[in-house]
Tab-separated table of C-alpha atoms and ligand atoms in Angstrom:
chain	number	residue	atom	x	y	z
A	208	MET	CA	78.300	71.116	78.959
A	209	THR	CA	76.425	74.224	77.833
A	210	ASP	CA	78.335	77.449	77.317
A	211	THR	CA	76.632	79.052	80.312
A	212	ALA	CA	77.515	76.106	82.544
A	213	ARG	CA	81.123	76.350	81.391
A	214	GLU	CA	81.215	80.112	81.928
A	215	GLY	CA	79.813	79.593	85.417
A	216	PHE	CA	82.703	77.303	86.248
A	217	TYR	CA	85.389	79.708	85.016
A	218	ARG	CA	83.677	82.660	86.706
A	219	GLN	CA	83.847	80.811	90.015
A	220	LEU	CA	87.597	80.256	89.542
A	221	ALA	CA	88.157	83.908	88.664
A	222	GLU	CA	86.203	85.080	91.706
A	223	ARG	CA	88.170	82.838	94.027
A	224	LEU	CA	91.448	84.112	92.541
A	225	ASP	CA	90.245	87.687	93.091
A	226	ASP	CA	89.454	86.835	96.714
A	227	THR	CA	92.936	85.418	97.147
A	228	ARG	CA	94.427	88.617	95.714
A	229	ARG	CA	92.255	90.838	97.905
A	230	GLN	CA	93.355	88.933	101.001
A	231	GLY	CA	96.975	89.499	99.983
A	232	LEU	CA	97.555	85.744	99.769
A	233	PHE	CA	98.235	85.490	96.052
A	234	LYS	CA	101.567	83.762	95.453
A	235	GLN	CA	103.542	85.624	92.819
A	236	GLU	CA	106.490	83.726	91.352
A	237	ARG	CA	109.818	85.478	91.146
A	238	VAL	CA	111.647	84.736	87.930
A	239	LEU	CA	115.370	84.003	88.160
A	240	MET	CA	117.610	84.406	85.141
A	241	SER	CA	120.547	82.459	86.578
A	242	ARG	CA	121.409	79.235	88.349
A	243	GLN	CA	120.245	78.792	91.905
A	244	GLY	CA	122.884	80.034	94.324
A	245	PRO	CA	123.836	82.333	97.200
A	246	GLU	CA	123.419	85.206	94.776
A	247	VAL	CA	120.902	85.060	91.919
A	248	MET	CA	120.129	87.231	88.910
A	249	CYS	CA	116.532	88.432	88.992
A	250	ASP	CA	114.496	89.287	85.890
A	251	ASP	CA	114.921	93.027	86.510
A	252	GLY	CA	118.625	92.542	85.831
A	253	VAL	CA	119.595	92.965	89.490
A	254	ALA	CA	121.679	90.349	91.334
A	255	ARG	CA	120.402	89.676	94.841
A	256	ILE	CA	121.639	87.712	97.823
A	257	ASN	CA	119.378	84.713	98.135
A	258	LEU	CA	118.207	83.854	101.643
A	259	CYS	CA	115.197	81.699	100.799
A	260	ALA	CA	116.372	78.577	98.980
A	261	ASN	CA	116.565	75.140	100.585
A	262	ASN	CA	120.078	75.095	99.129
A	263	TYR	CA	121.586	74.216	102.502
A	264	LEU	CA	124.831	72.737	101.209
A	265	GLY	CA	125.134	75.173	98.321
A	266	LEU	CA	125.129	72.361	95.752
A	267	SER	CA	122.250	73.482	93.537
A	268	GLY	CA	124.389	75.465	91.098
A	269	SER	CA	127.625	73.528	91.678
A	270	GLU	CA	129.863	73.298	88.599
A	271	ALA	CA	131.169	69.883	89.668
A	272	LEU	CA	127.628	68.557	89.875
A	273	VAL	CA	126.745	69.980	86.471
A	274	GLU	CA	129.711	68.000	85.118
A	275	ALA	CA	128.519	64.841	86.910
A	276	GLY	CA	125.065	65.397	85.428
A	277	VAL	CA	126.408	65.831	81.902
A	278	LYS	CA	128.431	62.635	82.263
A	279	ALA	CA	125.348	60.682	83.425
A	280	LEU	CA	123.263	62.230	80.650
A	281	ARG	CA	125.832	61.141	78.025
A	282	GLU	CA	126.125	57.600	79.313
A	283	PHE	CA	122.560	56.795	80.351
A	284	GLY	CA	120.515	59.152	78.181
A	285	PHE	CA	117.809	61.685	78.808
A	286	GLY	CA	114.985	59.539	80.135
A	287	LEU	CA	113.686	56.033	80.709
A	288	SER	CA	110.149	56.231	79.296
A	289	SER	CA	109.181	53.572	81.780
A	290	VAL	CA	108.296	52.918	85.368
A	291	ARG	CA	110.906	51.085	87.400
A	292	PHE	CA	109.447	47.568	87.257
A	293	ILE	CA	108.885	47.438	83.498
A	294	CYS	CA	112.140	48.664	81.934
A	295	GLY	CA	113.012	51.756	83.947
A	296	THR	CA	115.696	50.541	86.327
A	297	GLN	CA	119.327	51.278	85.420
A	298	GLY	CA	122.407	50.343	87.387
A	299	PRO	CA	122.721	53.846	88.867
A	300	HIS	CA	119.184	53.660	90.345
A	301	LYS	CA	120.218	50.591	92.315
A	302	ALA	CA	123.540	52.177	93.258
A	303	LEU	CA	121.851	55.359	94.490
A	304	GLU	CA	119.323	53.420	96.571
A	305	ALA	CA	122.173	51.513	98.190
A	306	ARG	CA	124.075	54.754	98.862
A	307	ILE	CA	121.078	56.426	100.468
A	308	ALA	CA	120.464	53.390	102.670
A	309	ALA	CA	124.115	53.207	103.723
A	310	PHE	CA	124.194	56.925	104.481
A	311	LEU	CA	121.038	56.783	106.611
A	312	GLY	CA	121.946	53.497	108.298
A	313	THR	CA	119.075	51.398	106.937
A	314	ASP	CA	118.950	48.126	104.952
A	315	ASP	CA	117.554	49.566	101.759
A	316	ALA	CA	115.919	52.587	100.144
A	317	ILE	CA	113.461	53.198	97.300
A	318	LEU	CA	113.442	56.205	94.971
A	319	TYR	CA	110.423	58.317	94.058
A	320	ALA	CA	109.914	61.287	91.736
A	321	ALA	CA	109.595	63.495	94.838
A	322	ALA	CA	109.380	63.297	98.626
A	323	PHE	CA	105.752	64.299	98.154
A	324	ASP	CA	105.300	60.936	96.433
A	325	ALA	CA	107.376	59.072	99.014
A	326	ASN	CA	105.061	60.364	101.752
A	327	GLY	CA	101.984	59.920	99.581
A	328	GLY	CA	102.842	56.287	98.926
A	329	VAL	CA	104.213	55.087	102.239
A	330	PHE	CA	101.178	54.586	104.494
A	331	GLU	CA	98.595	52.787	102.384
A	332	PRO	CA	100.782	49.766	101.532
A	333	LEU	CA	102.014	49.313	105.112
A	334	PHE	CA	99.023	50.018	107.359
A	335	ASP	CA	95.281	49.261	107.300
A	336	GLU	CA	92.176	49.696	109.460
A	337	LYS	CA	93.639	47.537	112.221
A	338	ASP	CA	96.552	49.980	112.660
A	339	ALA	CA	97.013	53.506	114.012
A	340	ILE	CA	99.024	56.486	112.751
A	341	ILE	CA	99.973	59.051	115.389
A	342	SER	CA	101.002	62.260	113.639
A	343	ASP	CA	102.351	65.661	114.757
A	344	GLU	CA	99.735	68.303	113.938
A	345	LEU	CA	102.262	70.412	112.001
A	346	ASN	CA	103.539	67.624	109.765
A	347	HIS	CA	104.087	68.450	106.096
A	348	ALA	CA	101.125	68.488	103.697
A	349	SER	CA	102.416	65.385	101.899
A	350	ILE	CA	102.275	63.370	105.135
A	351	ILE	CA	98.739	64.570	105.752
A	352	ASP	CA	97.728	63.559	102.214
A	353	GLY	CA	99.479	60.184	102.529
A	354	ILE	CA	97.628	59.432	105.760
A	355	ARG	CA	94.330	60.346	104.068
A	356	LEU	CA	94.941	57.647	101.454
A	357	CYS	CA	95.275	54.975	104.138
A	358	LYS	CA	92.563	53.270	106.190
A	359	ALA	CA	94.463	53.233	109.488
A	360	GLY	CA	93.065	55.004	112.546
A	361	ARG	CA	94.274	58.609	112.772
A	362	PHE	CA	95.574	60.249	115.931
A	363	ARG	CA	97.011	63.755	115.969
A	364	TYR	CA	99.242	65.083	118.731
A	365	LYS	CA	99.930	68.719	119.588
A	366	HIS	CA	103.007	70.022	117.849
A	367	ASN	CA	106.185	68.754	119.490
A	368	ASP	CA	104.231	67.970	122.701
A	369	MET	CA	105.513	64.737	124.229
A	370	ASP	CA	102.792	64.577	126.892
A	371	ASP	CA	100.121	64.744	124.235
A	372	LEU	CA	101.988	62.173	122.148
A	373	ALA	CA	101.895	59.807	125.149
A	374	ARG	CA	98.141	60.452	125.527
A	375	GLN	CA	97.521	59.705	121.860
A	376	LEU	CA	99.613	56.535	122.042
A	377	GLU	CA	97.479	55.493	125.004
A	378	ALA	CA	94.325	56.259	123.019
A	379	ALA	CA	95.637	54.147	120.135
A	380	SER	CA	96.511	51.198	122.358
A	381	GLY	CA	93.889	48.916	120.774
A	382	ALA	CA	95.588	49.051	117.380
A	383	ARG	CA	97.570	46.138	115.940
A	384	HIS	CA	100.516	48.270	114.794
A	385	LYS	CA	101.142	51.881	115.753
A	386	VAL	CA	103.438	54.324	113.976
A	387	ILE	CA	104.498	57.748	115.215
A	388	VAL	CA	105.104	60.171	112.328
A	389	THR	CA	106.982	63.454	112.503
A	390	ASP	CA	108.960	65.859	110.382
A	391	GLY	CA	112.574	65.583	111.570
A	392	VAL	CA	112.786	69.361	111.216
A	393	PHE	CA	109.722	71.620	110.830
A	394	SER	CA	110.149	74.075	108.009
A	395	MET	CA	108.415	77.174	109.390
A	396	ASP	CA	110.265	77.436	112.726
A	397	GLY	CA	113.311	75.222	112.164
A	398	THR	CA	112.151	73.208	115.177
A	399	ILE	CA	113.981	69.898	115.544
A	400	ALA	CA	111.754	66.990	116.566
A	401	GLN	CA	112.651	65.484	119.964
A	402	LEU	CA	113.552	62.142	118.486
A	403	ASP	CA	115.290	60.861	121.614
A	404	LYS	CA	112.039	61.271	123.551
A	405	ILE	CA	109.903	60.051	120.658
A	406	VAL	CA	111.970	56.882	120.349
A	407	ALA	CA	111.688	56.295	124.117
A	408	LEU	CA	107.890	56.708	123.967
A	409	ALA	CA	107.734	54.437	120.929
A	410	GLU	CA	109.563	51.760	122.886
A	411	ARG	CA	107.295	52.164	125.894
A	412	PHE	CA	104.135	51.884	123.782
A	413	GLY	CA	105.371	49.395	121.190
A	414	ALA	CA	105.154	51.820	118.265
A	415	LEU	CA	107.191	52.251	115.090
A	416	VAL	CA	108.739	55.640	114.259
A	417	MET	CA	108.724	57.421	110.888
A	418	ILE	CA	110.544	60.702	110.198
A	419	ASP	CA	110.466	63.032	107.203
A	420	GLU	CA	114.008	64.306	106.763
A	421	CYS	CA	113.541	66.814	103.955
A	422	HIS	CA	115.097	69.645	106.006
A	423	ALA	CA	117.779	67.434	107.582
A	424	THR	CA	119.407	64.863	105.300
A	425	GLY	CA	122.922	65.916	104.386
A	426	PHE	CA	123.608	68.345	107.223
A	427	MET	CA	121.960	67.510	110.550
A	428	GLY	CA	124.091	65.452	112.939
A	429	LYS	CA	127.870	65.198	113.130
A	430	THR	CA	128.271	63.581	109.727
A	431	GLY	CA	125.099	64.992	108.174
A	432	ARG	CA	123.031	61.817	108.308
A	433	GLY	CA	120.069	63.633	109.736
A	434	THR	CA	117.941	64.285	112.776
A	435	HIS	CA	118.356	60.700	113.995
A	436	GLU	CA	122.111	61.245	114.125
A	437	HIS	CA	121.634	64.675	115.746
A	438	HIS	CA	119.616	63.056	118.563
A	439	GLY	CA	121.729	59.912	118.901
A	440	VAL	CA	119.063	57.490	117.692
A	441	LEU	CA	120.728	56.158	114.526
A	442	GLY	CA	119.421	52.682	113.764
A	443	ARG	CA	116.298	53.174	115.858
A	444	ILE	CA	114.003	54.787	113.279
A	445	ASP	CA	111.838	52.443	111.219
A	446	ILE	CA	110.952	54.623	108.244
A	447	ILE	CA	112.883	57.620	106.887
A	448	THR	CA	111.566	59.685	103.989
A	449	GLY	CA	113.519	62.497	102.387
A	450	THR	CA	114.157	64.572	99.299
A	451	LEU	CA	116.905	65.053	96.749
A	452	GLY	CA	115.298	68.431	96.050
A	453	LYS	CA	116.725	70.442	98.937
A	454	ALA	CA	120.218	70.061	100.435
A	455	LEU	CA	121.246	67.157	98.187
A	456	GLY	CA	121.608	69.168	94.986
A	457	GLY	CA	118.071	70.487	94.813
A	458	ALA	CA	116.926	68.963	91.509
A	459	MET	CA	114.126	66.583	92.355
A	460	GLY	CA	113.452	63.120	93.672
A	461	GLY	CA	112.544	61.550	96.962
A	462	PHE	CA	113.142	58.355	98.866
A	463	THR	CA	111.939	56.088	101.621
A	464	ALA	CA	114.511	54.118	103.623
A	465	GLY	CA	114.022	51.303	106.097
A	466	ARG	CA	114.222	47.550	106.668
A	467	ARG	CA	114.505	45.251	103.652
A	468	GLU	CA	110.992	43.794	103.891
A	469	LEU	CA	109.484	47.272	104.262
A	470	VAL	CA	111.228	48.653	101.161
A	471	GLU	CA	110.396	45.489	99.223
A	472	THR	CA	106.732	45.885	100.161
A	473	LEU	CA	106.785	49.455	98.856
A	474	ARG	CA	108.329	48.309	95.554
A	475	GLN	CA	105.449	45.862	95.163
A	476	ARG	CA	102.592	48.055	96.320
A	477	SER	CA	103.365	51.763	96.606
A	478	ARG	CA	101.255	53.501	93.980
A	479	PRO	CA	103.431	56.571	93.193
A	480	TYR	CA	106.327	54.137	92.621
A	481	LEU	CA	104.364	51.636	90.533
A	482	PHE	CA	102.491	54.136	88.395
A	483	SER	CA	104.968	56.967	87.821
A	484	ASN	CA	108.093	57.317	85.722
A	485	SER	CA	111.635	56.509	86.840
A	486	LEU	CA	113.887	59.271	88.087
A	487	ALA	CA	115.899	60.731	85.160
A	488	PRO	CA	119.454	59.407	84.710
A	489	ALA	CA	121.068	62.842	85.026
A	490	ILE	CA	119.489	63.295	88.465
A	491	VAL	CA	120.479	59.812	89.586
A	492	GLY	CA	124.086	60.129	88.398
A	493	THR	CA	124.459	63.571	89.934
A	494	SER	CA	122.980	62.433	93.225
A	495	LEU	CA	125.591	59.680	93.416
A	496	ALA	CA	128.246	62.387	93.127
A	497	VAL	CA	126.530	64.298	95.963
A	498	PHE	CA	126.847	61.277	98.252
A	499	ASP	CA	130.514	60.894	97.235
A	500	ASP	CA	131.043	64.482	98.423
A	501	LEU	CA	129.114	64.003	101.659
A	502	GLU	CA	131.061	60.902	102.591
A	503	ARG	CA	134.411	62.439	101.682
A	504	SER	CA	134.175	65.340	104.098
A	505	THR	CA	131.877	67.304	106.403
A	506	GLU	CA	133.244	70.606	105.094
A	507	LEU	CA	129.986	71.886	103.566
A	508	ARG	CA	127.977	70.867	106.595
A	509	ASP	CA	130.477	72.566	108.893
A	510	ARG	CA	130.432	75.780	106.863
A	511	LEU	CA	126.632	75.771	106.885
A	512	HIS	CA	126.558	75.536	110.674
A	513	GLU	CA	129.203	78.280	111.018
A	514	ASN	CA	127.120	80.540	108.793
A	515	THR	CA	124.008	79.714	110.799
A	516	ALA	CA	125.654	80.504	114.133
A	517	PHE	CA	127.068	83.763	112.738
A	518	PHE	CA	123.787	84.925	111.227
A	519	ARG	CA	121.685	83.964	114.268
A	520	ARG	CA	124.073	85.830	116.562
A	521	GLU	CA	124.343	88.966	114.404
A	522	ILE	CA	120.661	89.318	113.528
A	523	ALA	CA	119.755	89.060	117.227
A	524	ALA	CA	122.471	91.609	118.061
A	525	LEU	CA	120.828	94.049	115.631
A	526	GLY	CA	117.711	93.814	117.762
A	527	PHE	CA	115.532	91.488	115.710
A	528	THR	CA	113.483	88.778	117.375
A	529	ILE	CA	114.240	85.318	116.045
A	530	LYS	CA	112.904	81.920	116.971
A	531	PRO	CA	115.715	80.442	119.041
A	532	GLY	CA	117.392	77.298	117.787
A	533	THR	CA	120.342	75.957	115.839
A	534	HIS	CA	118.865	75.044	112.467
A	535	PRO	CA	119.796	76.998	109.288
A	536	ILE	CA	116.134	77.996	109.020
A	537	VAL	CA	116.084	81.325	110.878
A	538	PRO	CA	112.595	82.822	111.382
A	539	VAL	CA	112.948	86.591	111.795
A	540	MET	CA	109.720	87.507	113.570
A	541	LEU	CA	107.704	90.575	112.485
A	542	PHE	CA	104.418	89.221	113.949
A	543	ASP	CA	102.236	91.461	111.739
A	544	ALA	CA	101.382	90.119	108.259
A	545	GLU	CA	101.395	93.443	106.469
A	546	LEU	CA	104.672	94.444	108.073
A	547	ALA	CA	106.266	91.123	107.108
A	548	GLN	CA	105.231	91.707	103.519
A	549	ARG	CA	106.517	95.292	103.443
A	550	PHE	CA	109.734	94.205	105.101
A	551	ALA	CA	110.356	91.509	102.475
A	552	GLN	CA	109.662	94.066	99.721
A	553	ARG	CA	112.111	96.526	101.253
A	554	LEU	CA	114.761	93.811	101.509
A	555	TYR	CA	114.184	93.030	97.843
A	556	ALA	CA	114.783	96.662	96.941
A	557	LEU	CA	117.952	96.544	99.027
A	558	GLY	CA	119.255	93.505	97.136
A	559	VAL	CA	118.140	90.637	99.360
A	560	LEU	CA	115.722	87.872	98.443
A	561	ALA	CA	113.790	86.631	101.484
A	562	THR	CA	110.170	85.590	101.805
A	563	GLY	CA	107.488	86.845	104.152
A	564	PHE	CA	105.211	84.194	105.656
A	565	PHE	CA	101.906	84.974	107.297
A	566	TYR	CA	98.579	83.387	108.129
A	567	PRO	CA	97.451	80.789	107.086
A	568	VAL	CA	100.968	79.428	106.426
A	569	VAL	CA	101.942	80.295	110.017
A	570	PRO	CA	99.616	81.013	112.983
A	571	LEU	CA	97.876	84.416	113.204
A	572	GLY	CA	100.132	87.055	114.745
A	573	GLN	CA	103.267	85.008	113.942
A	574	ALA	CA	104.173	86.609	110.610
A	575	ARG	CA	107.839	86.519	109.755
A	576	VAL	CA	110.554	86.642	107.172
A	577	ARG	CA	112.054	83.191	106.983
A	578	VAL	CA	115.756	83.146	106.241
A	579	GLN	CA	117.669	80.033	105.238
A	580	MET	CA	121.425	79.747	105.411
A	581	SER	CA	123.564	78.007	102.816
A	582	ALA	CA	127.115	76.684	102.893
A	583	ALA	CA	127.623	78.744	99.722
A	584	HIS	CA	127.032	82.052	101.507
A	585	THR	CA	130.298	83.850	102.138
A	586	ARG	CA	130.802	86.080	105.163
A	587	GLU	CA	130.557	88.994	102.759
A	588	HIS	CA	127.108	87.872	101.523
A	589	LEU	CA	125.881	87.571	105.084
A	590	THR	CA	127.346	90.903	106.172
A	591	ARG	CA	125.669	92.637	103.232
A	592	ALA	CA	122.382	90.895	104.014
A	593	LEU	CA	122.607	91.932	107.666
A	594	ALA	CA	123.186	95.554	106.621
A	595	ALA	CA	120.012	95.390	104.511
A	596	PHE	CA	118.069	93.959	107.471
A	597	ALA	CA	119.387	96.772	109.681
A	598	GLN	CA	118.420	99.448	107.160
A	599	ALA	CA	114.940	98.022	106.450
A	600	GLY	CA	114.418	97.472	110.169
A	601	ALA	CA	115.261	101.097	110.964
A	602	GLU	CA	113.157	102.468	108.089
A	603	LEU	CA	110.086	100.480	109.044
A	604	GLY	CA	110.417	101.277	112.734
A	605	ILE	CA	111.136	97.714	113.780
A	606	LEU	CA	114.526	98.526	115.267
A	607	LYS	CA	114.461	101.308	117.819
B	1095	PLP	C1	109.886	69.920	100.799
B	1095	PLP	C2	109.242	68.898	101.665
B	1095	PLP	C3	108.601	67.784	101.116
B	1095	PLP	C4	108.418	67.607	99.621
B	1095	PLP	O1	109.632	67.333	99.011
B	1095	PLP	P1	109.683	67.223	97.412
B	1095	PLP	O2	110.807	66.291	97.138
B	1095	PLP	O3	109.914	68.603	96.915
B	1095	PLP	O4	108.369	66.676	96.973
B	1095	PLP	C5	108.097	66.813	101.976
B	1095	PLP	N1	108.212	66.952	103.321
B	1095	PLP	C6	108.806	68.029	103.885
B	1095	PLP	C7	108.924	68.130	105.366
B	1095	PLP	C8	109.322	69.035	103.071
B	1095	PLP	O5	109.895	70.110	103.623
């Protein structure tokens, strides 16, 4: 490559970055100087209430889990330097897979480095050009990428629209196998997929069902098993993917759970599993401790839902518009992108960390500050956060 050709390439990158900045879409990372938690130390030396982590059960900075991690690190070492099938499987990997499967009510489960990989590696080994994938239009990026890697026919249904799902199932009726794919919970609105209706449609049309439980495992449903428990369809979902990187301690790692022959097929053929390193022992050992906690009591889950009900009620009482629902994701609607950004900045100045989302992450005119509750938030945290919302809302003319 000549120097001018090289410079041309880097100039194009710089111009595109400038465009992104001009459009106000540049993602600036906030630097934390502390553990993740309900309150975090920011790099300006100010502690702020954190309302934007996926730390639903408040486990991310848990002292007990740090101890479990240290114990696993001491016994099983830092890393495996191997993929699973060569020499990268330790006893705890097998134990964790069994625990995940038991918790979700499936035969077996397989670990990945991330849920992004679980979704990226689930379709291609299971489905080919004779099959059809029927996918909610708002499914997570990793599902979209996973479907792209697979030769199956692609059908997209309107978000959460059961009539359109039925139409797409009809359109896919020539396929050998059909699979309906949906996020169990959608991250921008906290919308819970209508799994009872989806399962009924799947039965009517002879389709399999796959759900991505990243915003559900550990706290949705009576005992926290997920959206399938919430909707009373335990045992009737064929494929469940999820993450260890949100409610379940928040480190990293993903999984796919399902019938024995399905999981075995993935172990043989799923590329992100075959060609990527084993999950680190400290993560595996700590995750086992997380499942011990979850099966011992529903206390964290219950506290999370109490906090959610309290915050939803109080923020609406202040006069803010929220997307109705029950999930700990609470979208506080500002509608206007610039206002959402200014509002988030004002909250930051008032000691609250919350993120503004605007087009293209959410539809035009649907800008918002997305708040996420945690079991680790105390009433005092939430009351202080609500006071900041009230003040910023009054200052910016949102509350009359
Ligand atoms: C966060 C998320 C993922 C990715 O999970 P990682 O384990 O961080 O890769 C996948 N799907 C959904 C719906 C998510 O919210």
